[in-house]
Short mmCIF file of C-alpha atoms in Angstrom, two decimals:
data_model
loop_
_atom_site.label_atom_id
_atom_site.label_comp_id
_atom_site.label_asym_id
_atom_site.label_seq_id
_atom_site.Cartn_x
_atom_site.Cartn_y
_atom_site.Cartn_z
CA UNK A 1 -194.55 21.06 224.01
CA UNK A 2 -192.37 23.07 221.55
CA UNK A 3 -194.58 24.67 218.78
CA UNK A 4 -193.03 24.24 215.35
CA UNK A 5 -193.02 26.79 212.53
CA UNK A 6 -194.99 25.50 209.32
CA UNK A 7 -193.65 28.71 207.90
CA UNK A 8 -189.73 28.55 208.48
CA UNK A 9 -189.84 24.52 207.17
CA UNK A 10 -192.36 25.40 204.13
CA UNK A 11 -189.15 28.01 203.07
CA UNK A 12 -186.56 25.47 203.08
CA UNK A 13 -188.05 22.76 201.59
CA UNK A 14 -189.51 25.32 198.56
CA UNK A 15 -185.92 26.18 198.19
CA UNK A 16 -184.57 22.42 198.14
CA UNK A 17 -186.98 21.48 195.28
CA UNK A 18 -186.41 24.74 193.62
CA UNK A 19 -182.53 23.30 193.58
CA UNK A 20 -183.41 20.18 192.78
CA UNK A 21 -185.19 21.53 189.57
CA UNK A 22 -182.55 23.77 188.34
CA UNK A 23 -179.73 20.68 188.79
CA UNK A 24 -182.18 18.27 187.28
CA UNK A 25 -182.42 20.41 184.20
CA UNK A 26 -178.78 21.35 184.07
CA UNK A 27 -177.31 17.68 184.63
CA UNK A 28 -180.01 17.05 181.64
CA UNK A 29 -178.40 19.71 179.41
CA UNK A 30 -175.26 18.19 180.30
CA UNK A 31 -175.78 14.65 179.57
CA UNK A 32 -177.57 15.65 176.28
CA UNK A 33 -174.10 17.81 175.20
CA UNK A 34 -172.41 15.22 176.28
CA UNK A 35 -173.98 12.56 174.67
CA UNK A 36 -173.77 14.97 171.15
CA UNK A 37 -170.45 15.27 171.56
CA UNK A 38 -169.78 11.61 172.00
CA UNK A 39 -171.73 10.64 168.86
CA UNK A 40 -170.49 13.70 166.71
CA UNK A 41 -166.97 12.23 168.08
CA UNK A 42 -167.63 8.81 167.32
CA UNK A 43 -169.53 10.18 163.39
CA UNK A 44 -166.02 11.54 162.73
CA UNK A 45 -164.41 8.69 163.65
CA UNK A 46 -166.27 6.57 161.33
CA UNK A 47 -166.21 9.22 159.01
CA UNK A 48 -162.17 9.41 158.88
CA UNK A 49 -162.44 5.79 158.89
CA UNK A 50 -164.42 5.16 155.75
CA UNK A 51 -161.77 8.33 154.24
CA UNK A 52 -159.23 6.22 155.24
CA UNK A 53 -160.62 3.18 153.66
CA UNK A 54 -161.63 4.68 150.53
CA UNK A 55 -158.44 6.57 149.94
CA UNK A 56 -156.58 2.92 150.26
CA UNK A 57 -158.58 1.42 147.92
CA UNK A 58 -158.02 4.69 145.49
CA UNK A 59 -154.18 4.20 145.69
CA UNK A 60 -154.06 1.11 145.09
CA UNK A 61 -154.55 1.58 141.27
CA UNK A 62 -152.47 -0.61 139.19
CA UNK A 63 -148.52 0.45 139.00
CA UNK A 64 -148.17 -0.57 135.24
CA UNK A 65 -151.32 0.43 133.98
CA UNK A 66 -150.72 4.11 134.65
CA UNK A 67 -146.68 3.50 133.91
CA UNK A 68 -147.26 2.36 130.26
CA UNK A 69 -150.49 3.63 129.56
CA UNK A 70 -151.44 6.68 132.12
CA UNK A 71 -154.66 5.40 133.42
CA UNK A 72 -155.66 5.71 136.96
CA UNK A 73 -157.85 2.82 137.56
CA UNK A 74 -158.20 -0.03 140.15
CA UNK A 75 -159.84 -3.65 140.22
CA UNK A 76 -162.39 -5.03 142.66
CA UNK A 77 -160.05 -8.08 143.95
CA UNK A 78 -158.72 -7.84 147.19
CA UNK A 79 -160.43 -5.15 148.58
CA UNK A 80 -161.27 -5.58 152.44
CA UNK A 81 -161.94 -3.73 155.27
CA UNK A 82 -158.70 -4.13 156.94
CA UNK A 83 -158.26 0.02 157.04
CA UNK A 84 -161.68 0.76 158.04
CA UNK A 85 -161.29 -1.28 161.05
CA UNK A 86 -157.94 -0.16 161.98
CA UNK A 87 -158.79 3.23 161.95
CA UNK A 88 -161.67 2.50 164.32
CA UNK A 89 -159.48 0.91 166.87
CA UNK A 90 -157.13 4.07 166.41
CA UNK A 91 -160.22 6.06 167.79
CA UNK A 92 -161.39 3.24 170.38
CA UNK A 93 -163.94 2.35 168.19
CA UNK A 94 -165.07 -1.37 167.33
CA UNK A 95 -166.77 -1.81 164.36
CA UNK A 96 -170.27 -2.77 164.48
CA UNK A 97 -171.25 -3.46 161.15
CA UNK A 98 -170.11 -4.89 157.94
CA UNK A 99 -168.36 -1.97 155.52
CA UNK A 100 -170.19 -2.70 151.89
CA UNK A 101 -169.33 -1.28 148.64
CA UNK A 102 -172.92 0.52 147.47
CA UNK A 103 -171.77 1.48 144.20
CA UNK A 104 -168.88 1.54 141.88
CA UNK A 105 -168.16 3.54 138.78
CA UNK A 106 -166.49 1.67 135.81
CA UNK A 107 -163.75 2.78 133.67
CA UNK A 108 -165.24 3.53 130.06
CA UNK A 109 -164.37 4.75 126.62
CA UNK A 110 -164.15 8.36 127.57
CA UNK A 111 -162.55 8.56 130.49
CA UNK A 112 -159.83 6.58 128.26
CA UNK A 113 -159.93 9.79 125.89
CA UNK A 114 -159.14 11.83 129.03
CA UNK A 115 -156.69 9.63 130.53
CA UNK A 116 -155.23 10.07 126.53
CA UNK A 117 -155.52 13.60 126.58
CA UNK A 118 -153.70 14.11 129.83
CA UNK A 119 -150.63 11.27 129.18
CA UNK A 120 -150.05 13.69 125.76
CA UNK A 121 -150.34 17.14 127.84
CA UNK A 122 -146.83 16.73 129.10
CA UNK A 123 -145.26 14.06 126.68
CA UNK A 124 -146.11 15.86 123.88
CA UNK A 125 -142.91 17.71 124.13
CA UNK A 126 -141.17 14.25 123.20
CA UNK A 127 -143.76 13.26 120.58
CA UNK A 128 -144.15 14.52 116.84
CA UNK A 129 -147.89 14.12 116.77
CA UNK A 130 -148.46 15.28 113.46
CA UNK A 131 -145.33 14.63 111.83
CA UNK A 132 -146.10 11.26 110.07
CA UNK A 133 -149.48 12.89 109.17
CA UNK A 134 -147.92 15.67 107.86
CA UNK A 135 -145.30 14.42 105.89
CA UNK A 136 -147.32 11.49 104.12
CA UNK A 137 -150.18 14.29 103.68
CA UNK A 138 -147.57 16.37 101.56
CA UNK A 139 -146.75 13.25 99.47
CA UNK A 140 -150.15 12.40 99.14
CA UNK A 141 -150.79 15.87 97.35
CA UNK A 142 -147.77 15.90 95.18
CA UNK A 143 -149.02 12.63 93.54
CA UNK A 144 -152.62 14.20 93.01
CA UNK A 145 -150.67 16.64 91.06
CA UNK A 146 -148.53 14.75 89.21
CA UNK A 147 -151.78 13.15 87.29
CA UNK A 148 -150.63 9.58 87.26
CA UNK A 149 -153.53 8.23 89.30
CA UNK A 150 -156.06 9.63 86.91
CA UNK A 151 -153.88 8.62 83.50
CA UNK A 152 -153.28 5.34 84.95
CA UNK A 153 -157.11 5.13 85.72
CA UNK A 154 -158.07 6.04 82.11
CA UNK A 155 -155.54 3.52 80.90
CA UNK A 156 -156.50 0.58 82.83
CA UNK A 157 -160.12 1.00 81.78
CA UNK A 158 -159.56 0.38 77.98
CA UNK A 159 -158.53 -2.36 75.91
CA UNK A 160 -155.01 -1.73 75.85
CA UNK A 161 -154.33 -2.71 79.64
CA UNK A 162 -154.71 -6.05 78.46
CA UNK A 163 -152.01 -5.73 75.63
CA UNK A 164 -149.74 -4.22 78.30
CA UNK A 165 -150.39 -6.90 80.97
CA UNK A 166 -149.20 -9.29 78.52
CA UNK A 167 -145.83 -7.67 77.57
CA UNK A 168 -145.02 -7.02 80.85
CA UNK A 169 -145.88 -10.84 82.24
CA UNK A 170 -146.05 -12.72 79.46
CA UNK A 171 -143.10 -15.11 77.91
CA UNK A 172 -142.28 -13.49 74.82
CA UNK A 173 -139.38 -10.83 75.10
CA UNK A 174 -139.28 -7.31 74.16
CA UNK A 175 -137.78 -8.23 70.71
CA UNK A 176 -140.45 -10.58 69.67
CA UNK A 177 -143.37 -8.01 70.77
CA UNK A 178 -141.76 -5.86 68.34
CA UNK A 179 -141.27 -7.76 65.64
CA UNK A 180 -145.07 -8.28 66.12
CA UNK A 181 -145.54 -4.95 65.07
CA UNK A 182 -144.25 -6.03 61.64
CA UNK A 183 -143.02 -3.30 58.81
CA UNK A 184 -143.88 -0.12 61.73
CA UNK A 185 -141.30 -0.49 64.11
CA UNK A 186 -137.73 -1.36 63.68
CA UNK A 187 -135.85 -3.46 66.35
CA UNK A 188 -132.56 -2.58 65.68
CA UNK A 189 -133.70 1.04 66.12
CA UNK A 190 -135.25 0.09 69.54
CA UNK A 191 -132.58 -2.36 71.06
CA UNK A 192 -132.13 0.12 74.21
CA UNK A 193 -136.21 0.32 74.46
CA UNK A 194 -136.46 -3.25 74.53
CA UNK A 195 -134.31 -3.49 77.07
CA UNK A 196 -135.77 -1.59 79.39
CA UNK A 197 -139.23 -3.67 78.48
CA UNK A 198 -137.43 -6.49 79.22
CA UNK A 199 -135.81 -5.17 82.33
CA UNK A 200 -138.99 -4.20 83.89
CA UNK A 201 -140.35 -8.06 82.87
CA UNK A 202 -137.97 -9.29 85.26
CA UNK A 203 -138.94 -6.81 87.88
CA UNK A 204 -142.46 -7.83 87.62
CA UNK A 205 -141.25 -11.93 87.33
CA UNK A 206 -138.88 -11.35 90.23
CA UNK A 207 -142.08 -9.60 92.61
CA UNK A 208 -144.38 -12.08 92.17
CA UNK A 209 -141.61 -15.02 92.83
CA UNK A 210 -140.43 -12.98 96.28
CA UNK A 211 -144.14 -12.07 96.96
CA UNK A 212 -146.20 -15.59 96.05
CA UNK A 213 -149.38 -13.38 94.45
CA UNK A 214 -149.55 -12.44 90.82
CA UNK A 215 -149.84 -8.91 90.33
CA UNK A 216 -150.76 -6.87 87.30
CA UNK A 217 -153.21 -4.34 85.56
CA UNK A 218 -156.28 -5.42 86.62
CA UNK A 219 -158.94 -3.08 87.32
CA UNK A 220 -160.19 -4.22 90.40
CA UNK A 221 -156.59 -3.63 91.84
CA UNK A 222 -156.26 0.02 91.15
CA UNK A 223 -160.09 0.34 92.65
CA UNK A 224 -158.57 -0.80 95.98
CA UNK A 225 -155.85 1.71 95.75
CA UNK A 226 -158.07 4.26 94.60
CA UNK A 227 -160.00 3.36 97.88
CA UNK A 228 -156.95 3.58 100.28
CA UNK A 229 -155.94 7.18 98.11
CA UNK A 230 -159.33 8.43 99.06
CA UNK A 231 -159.37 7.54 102.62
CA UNK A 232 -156.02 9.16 103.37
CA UNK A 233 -156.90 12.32 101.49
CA UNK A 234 -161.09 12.67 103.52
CA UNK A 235 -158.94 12.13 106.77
CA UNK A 236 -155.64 14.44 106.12
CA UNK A 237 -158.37 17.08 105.14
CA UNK A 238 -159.60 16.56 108.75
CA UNK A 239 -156.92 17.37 110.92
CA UNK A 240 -155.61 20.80 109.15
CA UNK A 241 -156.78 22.42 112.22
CA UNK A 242 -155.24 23.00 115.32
CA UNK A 243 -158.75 22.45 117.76
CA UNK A 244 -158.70 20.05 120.48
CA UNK A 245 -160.75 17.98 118.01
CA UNK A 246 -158.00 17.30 116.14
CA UNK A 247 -155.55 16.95 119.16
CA UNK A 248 -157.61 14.28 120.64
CA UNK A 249 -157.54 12.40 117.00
CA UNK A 250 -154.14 12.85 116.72
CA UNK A 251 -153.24 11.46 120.27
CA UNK A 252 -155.79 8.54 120.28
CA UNK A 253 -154.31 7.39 116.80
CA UNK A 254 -150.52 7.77 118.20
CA UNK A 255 -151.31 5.78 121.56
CA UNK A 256 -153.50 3.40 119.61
CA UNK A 257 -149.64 3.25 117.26
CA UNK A 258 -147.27 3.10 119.49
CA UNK A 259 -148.71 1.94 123.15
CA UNK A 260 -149.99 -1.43 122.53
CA UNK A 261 -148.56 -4.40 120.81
CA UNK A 262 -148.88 -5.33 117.03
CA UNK A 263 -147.70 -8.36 114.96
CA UNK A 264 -144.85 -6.87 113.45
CA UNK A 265 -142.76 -5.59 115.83
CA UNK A 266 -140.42 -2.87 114.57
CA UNK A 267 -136.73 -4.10 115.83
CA UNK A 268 -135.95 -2.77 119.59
CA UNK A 269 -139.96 -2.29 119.64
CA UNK A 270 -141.49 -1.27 123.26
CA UNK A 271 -144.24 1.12 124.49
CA UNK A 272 -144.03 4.94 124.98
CA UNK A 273 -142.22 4.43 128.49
CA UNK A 274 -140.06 1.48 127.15
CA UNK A 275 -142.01 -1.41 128.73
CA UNK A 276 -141.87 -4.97 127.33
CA UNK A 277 -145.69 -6.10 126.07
CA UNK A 278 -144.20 -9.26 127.05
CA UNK A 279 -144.54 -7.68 130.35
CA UNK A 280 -147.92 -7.07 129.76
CA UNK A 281 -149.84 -10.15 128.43
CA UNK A 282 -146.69 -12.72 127.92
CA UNK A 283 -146.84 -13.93 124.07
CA UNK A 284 -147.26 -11.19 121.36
CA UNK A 285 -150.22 -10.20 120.13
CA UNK A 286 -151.71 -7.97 117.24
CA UNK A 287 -153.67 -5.51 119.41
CA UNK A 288 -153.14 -2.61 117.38
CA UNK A 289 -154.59 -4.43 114.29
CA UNK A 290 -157.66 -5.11 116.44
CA UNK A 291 -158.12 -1.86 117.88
CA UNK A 292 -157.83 -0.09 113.60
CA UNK A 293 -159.74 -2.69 112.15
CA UNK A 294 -161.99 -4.66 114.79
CA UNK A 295 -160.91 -8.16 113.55
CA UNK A 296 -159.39 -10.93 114.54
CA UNK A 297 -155.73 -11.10 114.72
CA UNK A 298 -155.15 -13.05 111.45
CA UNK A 299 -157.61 -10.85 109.78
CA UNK A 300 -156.47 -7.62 111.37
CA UNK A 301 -152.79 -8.34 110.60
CA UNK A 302 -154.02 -8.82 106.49
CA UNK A 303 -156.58 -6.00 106.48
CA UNK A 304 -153.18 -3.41 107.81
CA UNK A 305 -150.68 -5.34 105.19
CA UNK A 306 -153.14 -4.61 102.43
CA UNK A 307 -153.47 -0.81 103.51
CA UNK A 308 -150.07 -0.74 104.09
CA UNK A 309 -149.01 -2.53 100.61
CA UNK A 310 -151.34 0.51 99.16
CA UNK A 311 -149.24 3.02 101.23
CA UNK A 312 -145.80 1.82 99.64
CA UNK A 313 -146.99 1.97 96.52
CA UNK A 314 -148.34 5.54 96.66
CA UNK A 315 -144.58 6.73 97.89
CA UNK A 316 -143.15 4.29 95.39
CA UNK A 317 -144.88 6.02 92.97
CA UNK A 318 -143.82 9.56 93.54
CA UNK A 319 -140.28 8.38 93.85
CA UNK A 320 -140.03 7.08 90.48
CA UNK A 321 -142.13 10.70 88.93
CA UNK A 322 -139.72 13.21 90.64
CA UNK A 323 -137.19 10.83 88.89
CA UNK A 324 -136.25 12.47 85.83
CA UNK A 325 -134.54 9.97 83.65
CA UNK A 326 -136.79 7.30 85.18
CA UNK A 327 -140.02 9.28 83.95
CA UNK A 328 -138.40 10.45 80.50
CA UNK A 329 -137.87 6.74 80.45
CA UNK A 330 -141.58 6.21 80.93
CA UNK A 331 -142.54 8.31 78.31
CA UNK A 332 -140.47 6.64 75.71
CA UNK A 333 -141.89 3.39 76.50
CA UNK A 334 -145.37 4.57 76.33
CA UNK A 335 -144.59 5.90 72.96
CA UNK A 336 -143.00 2.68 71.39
CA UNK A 337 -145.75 0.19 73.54
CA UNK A 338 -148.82 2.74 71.78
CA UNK A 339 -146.94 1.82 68.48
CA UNK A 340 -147.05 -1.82 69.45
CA UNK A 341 -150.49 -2.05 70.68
CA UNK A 342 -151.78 -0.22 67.56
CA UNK A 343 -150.25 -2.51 65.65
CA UNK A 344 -150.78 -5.52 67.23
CA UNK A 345 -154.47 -4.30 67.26
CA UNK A 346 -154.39 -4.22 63.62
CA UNK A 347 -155.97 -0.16 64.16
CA UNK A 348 -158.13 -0.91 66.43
CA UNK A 349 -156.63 0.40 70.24
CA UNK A 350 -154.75 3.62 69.58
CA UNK A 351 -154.30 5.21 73.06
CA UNK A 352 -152.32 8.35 74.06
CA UNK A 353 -148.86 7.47 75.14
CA UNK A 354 -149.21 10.15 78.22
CA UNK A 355 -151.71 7.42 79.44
CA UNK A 356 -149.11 4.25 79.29
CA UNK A 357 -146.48 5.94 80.52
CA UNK A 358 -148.67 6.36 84.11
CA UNK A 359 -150.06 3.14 83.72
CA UNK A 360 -146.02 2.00 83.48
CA UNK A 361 -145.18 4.23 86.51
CA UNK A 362 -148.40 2.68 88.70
CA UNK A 363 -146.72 -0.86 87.52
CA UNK A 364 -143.07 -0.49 88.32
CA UNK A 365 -144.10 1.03 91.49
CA UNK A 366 -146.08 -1.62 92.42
CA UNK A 367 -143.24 -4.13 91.81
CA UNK A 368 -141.12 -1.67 93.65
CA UNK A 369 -142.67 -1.97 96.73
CA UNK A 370 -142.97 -5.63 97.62
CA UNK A 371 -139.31 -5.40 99.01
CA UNK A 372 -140.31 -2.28 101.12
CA UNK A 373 -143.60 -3.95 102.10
CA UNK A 374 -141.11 -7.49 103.32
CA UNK A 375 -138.78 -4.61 105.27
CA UNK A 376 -141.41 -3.93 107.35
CA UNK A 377 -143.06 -6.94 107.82
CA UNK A 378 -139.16 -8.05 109.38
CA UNK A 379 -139.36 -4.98 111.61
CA UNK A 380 -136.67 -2.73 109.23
CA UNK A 381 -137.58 0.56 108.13
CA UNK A 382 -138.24 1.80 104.90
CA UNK A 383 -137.31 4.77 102.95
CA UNK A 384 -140.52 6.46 101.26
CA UNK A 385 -139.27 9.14 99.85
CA UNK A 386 -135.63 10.27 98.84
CA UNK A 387 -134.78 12.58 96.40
CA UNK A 388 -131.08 12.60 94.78
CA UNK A 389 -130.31 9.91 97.20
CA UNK A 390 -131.36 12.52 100.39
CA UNK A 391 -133.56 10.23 102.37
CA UNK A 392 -136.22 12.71 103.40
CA UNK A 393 -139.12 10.44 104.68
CA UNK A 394 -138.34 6.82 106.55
CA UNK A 395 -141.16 4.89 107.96
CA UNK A 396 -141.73 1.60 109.96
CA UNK A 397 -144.58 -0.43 110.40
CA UNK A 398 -145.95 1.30 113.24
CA UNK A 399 -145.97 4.44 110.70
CA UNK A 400 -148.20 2.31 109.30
CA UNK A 401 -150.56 1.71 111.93
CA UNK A 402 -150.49 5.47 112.90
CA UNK A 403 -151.95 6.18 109.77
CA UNK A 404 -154.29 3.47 108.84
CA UNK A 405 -155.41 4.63 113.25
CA UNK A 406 -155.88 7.96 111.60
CA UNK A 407 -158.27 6.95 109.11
CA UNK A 408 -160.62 4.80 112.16
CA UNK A 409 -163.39 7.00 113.95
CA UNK A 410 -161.80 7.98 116.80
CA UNK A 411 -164.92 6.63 118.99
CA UNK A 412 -164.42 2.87 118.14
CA UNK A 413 -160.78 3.56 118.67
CA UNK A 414 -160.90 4.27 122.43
CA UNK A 415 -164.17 1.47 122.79
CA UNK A 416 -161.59 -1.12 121.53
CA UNK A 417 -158.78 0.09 123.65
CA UNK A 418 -160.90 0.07 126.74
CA UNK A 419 -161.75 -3.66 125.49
CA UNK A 420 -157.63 -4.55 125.35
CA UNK A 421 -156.92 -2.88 128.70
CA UNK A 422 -159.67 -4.83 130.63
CA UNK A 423 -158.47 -8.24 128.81
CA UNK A 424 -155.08 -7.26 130.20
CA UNK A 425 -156.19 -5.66 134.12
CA UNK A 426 -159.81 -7.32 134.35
CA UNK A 427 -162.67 -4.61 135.18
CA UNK A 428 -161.68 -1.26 135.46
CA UNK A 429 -163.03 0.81 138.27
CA UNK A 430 -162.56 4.80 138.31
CA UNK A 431 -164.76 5.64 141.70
CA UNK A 432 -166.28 3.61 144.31
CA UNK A 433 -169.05 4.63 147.15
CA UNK A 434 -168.52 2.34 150.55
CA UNK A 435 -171.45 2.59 153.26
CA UNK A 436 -171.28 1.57 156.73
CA UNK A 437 -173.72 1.34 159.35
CA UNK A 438 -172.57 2.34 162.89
CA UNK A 439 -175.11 1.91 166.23
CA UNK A 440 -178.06 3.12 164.33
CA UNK A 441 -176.96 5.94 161.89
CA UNK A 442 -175.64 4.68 158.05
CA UNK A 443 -172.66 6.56 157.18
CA UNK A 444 -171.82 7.11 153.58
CA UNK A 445 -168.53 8.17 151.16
CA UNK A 446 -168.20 8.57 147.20
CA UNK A 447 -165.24 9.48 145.27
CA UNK A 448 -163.37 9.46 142.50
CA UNK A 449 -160.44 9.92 140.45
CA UNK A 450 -159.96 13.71 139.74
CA UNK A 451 -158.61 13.06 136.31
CA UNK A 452 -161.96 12.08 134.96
CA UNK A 453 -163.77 14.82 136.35
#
């Protein structure tokens, strides 16, 4: 019997297992790489899915909100997962698991002043900011040194606005006011004075007939227009700088003007771009009003006629001063009314003629305006101020809104404006985070539109 070697078979079989260790521990290695690979492949495929996804739902922002009012924004309705799972098939992927929205950033107030900021950046080229600022500004300080306002104040606070309330709307003529005066004034020597009296009687009867309000001295009036003076003048003082401060007022006010609709459409009347607000929201509506004022449309559209009656006059007012036969006019007048009211008064109301002859300008002015105030109302424009019949400042009613937008707090301005855009779009959406889970592991992706930052 053949004698076998324990030591020759012990050798071979040490070496086997000795193989068998170092390909158990390398197939291991493998299978593990392997497997890393194939879920780091299959993380990026769900990762360029969800990109994929989320970039879809990003450009799908709304074509005519951007268009007319350069917001980059999108709505929740109809968004699906139709991308996400495509782009998983692309990859040989099935989806596993439902794709959910986990978050959502909404469209607010100042990511409005951004989206204003930016639509101005490079259309400002095209768009006077400041020029309807500027130029009223300039009137507004002429009249502050002409000393009307204050001389017409003075007046209408003593007894003699009364008298001259009377003259100027009452029945009797000129003549017979006068002849009131008894032995002091003469009426042949007066025939061209009365005259004028008369003629600005019929100015006054002829306003209040076109307009349907009765308008005269009373105090309570020139109060209101001391009001709108003194609102105009705070907010002109604010935007004599050049910081982006005042850029951002100045922009917000102008697309609050001029990019949404109003009641009284100037003729050929559109937004920035030239889009219809039909377009928009179908029937016309006074959004501008709402956004200056934060009332109702009937209200809003009253509250921005009486500012804007107050604006007339002011322009009205210097027109008729830098007049120089109209304001030597004036001065007569106030001489021969004094005379009248002193006698009339028996002694009692002697006031300085300086002071009737402003009260007279505020008055003519005042009846001067109504048919500039009904020119804008029927979407004409209307010259402010001319000099030597040079037209040098026109306006039209969204003039008007620009700088009653001016004299708003810039803050409520763009809350209001977010307000109309949702009304018109529904909910606004600026960023979005979508979440996924895929066999086991939750995959995540935020973002945003750059432009808000």
């Amino acid at each position: 019997m053949k004698k076998i070697s324990n030591l020759n078979r012990t050798k071979h079989g040490a070496a086997s297992v000795f193989l068998a260790i170092i390909m158990a521990a390398l197939i291991l290695v493998e299978c593990t790489f392997l497997a890393f690979v194939w879920n780091l492949d299959r993380a990026m495929a769900v990762n360029t899915a969800l990109k994929t996804e989320i970039d879809t739902i990003l450009s799908d922002y709304n074509r005519q909100l951007y268009s007319v009012y350069g917001v980059y924004a999108f709505t929740m309705e109809g968004i699906d997962d139709e991308c996400f799972s495509k782009a998983l098939e692309i990859n040989g992927l099935t989806a596993d698991s439902e794709l959910f929205v986990s978050g959502r950033k909404r469209f607010k107030a100042e990511d409005l002043k951004k989206a204003i900021n930016s639509f101005y950046w490079y259309r400002g080229t095209g768009i006077a900011l400041k020029t309807v600022a500027r130029n009223y500004s300039e009137m507004v300080r002429e009249l502050d040194k002409t000393g009307i306002i204050n001389k017409a104040g003075k007046f209408m606070q003593s007894p003699a606005a009364g008298y001259l309330a009377k003259i100027i709307g009452g029945t009797e003529s000129a003549e017979e006011w006068i002849k009131k005066a008894g032995d002091t004034l003469n009426i042949d020597d007066l025939a061209k004075e009365a005259a004028d009296m008369d003629a600005i009687s019929k100015d006054y009867k002829n306003a209040i007939k076109d307009f349907g309000i009765d308008i005269n001295l009373n105090i309570e009036n020139f109060e209101a227009f001391l009001k709108t003076m003194s609102k105009l003048e705070k907010t002109f003082s604010l935007l004599t700088d050049n910081s982006d401060a005042a850029f951002t007022k100045f922009s917000v006010s102008h697309y609050c003007a001029y990019n949404f609709d109003c009641h009284c459409r100037p003729k050929g009347d559109t937004s920035i771009n030239g889009a219809d607000f039909k377009a928009i929201h179908g029937k016309s509506k006074a959004d501008s009003e709402y956004i200056i004022t934060g009332m109702d449309q009937v209200p809003a559209v009253l509250e921005i006629e009486y500012f804007m009656y107050h604006v007339l006059l002011i322009s009205c007012i210097l027109n008729d001063y830098i007049n120089e036969k109209f304001r030597n006019t004036m001065e007569v007048l106030g001489q021969v009314i004094s005379a009248i009211i002193l006698a009339v008064s028996e002694g009692s109301v002697d006031i300085d003629p300086r002071l009737i002859a402003a009260a007279l300008t505020f008055c003519c002015a005042a009846f001067q305006t109504i048919p500039l105030f009904i020119k804008l109302t029927h979407g004409e424009r209307a010259v402010l101020l001319k000099y030597e019949d040079e037209k040098l400042i026109t306006f039209n009613y969204r003039d008007i809104l620009y700088l009653a937008a001016l004299c708003a707090p810039t803050d409520t301005l763009l809350e209001r404006m977010t307000k109309v855009l949702e009304r018109d779009y529904g909910k606004l959406y600026k960023g979005i985070k979508i979440e996924t889970d895929f066999r086991g592991s939750t995959y995540s992706l935020e973002k945003s539109y750059s432009l808000y930052g």
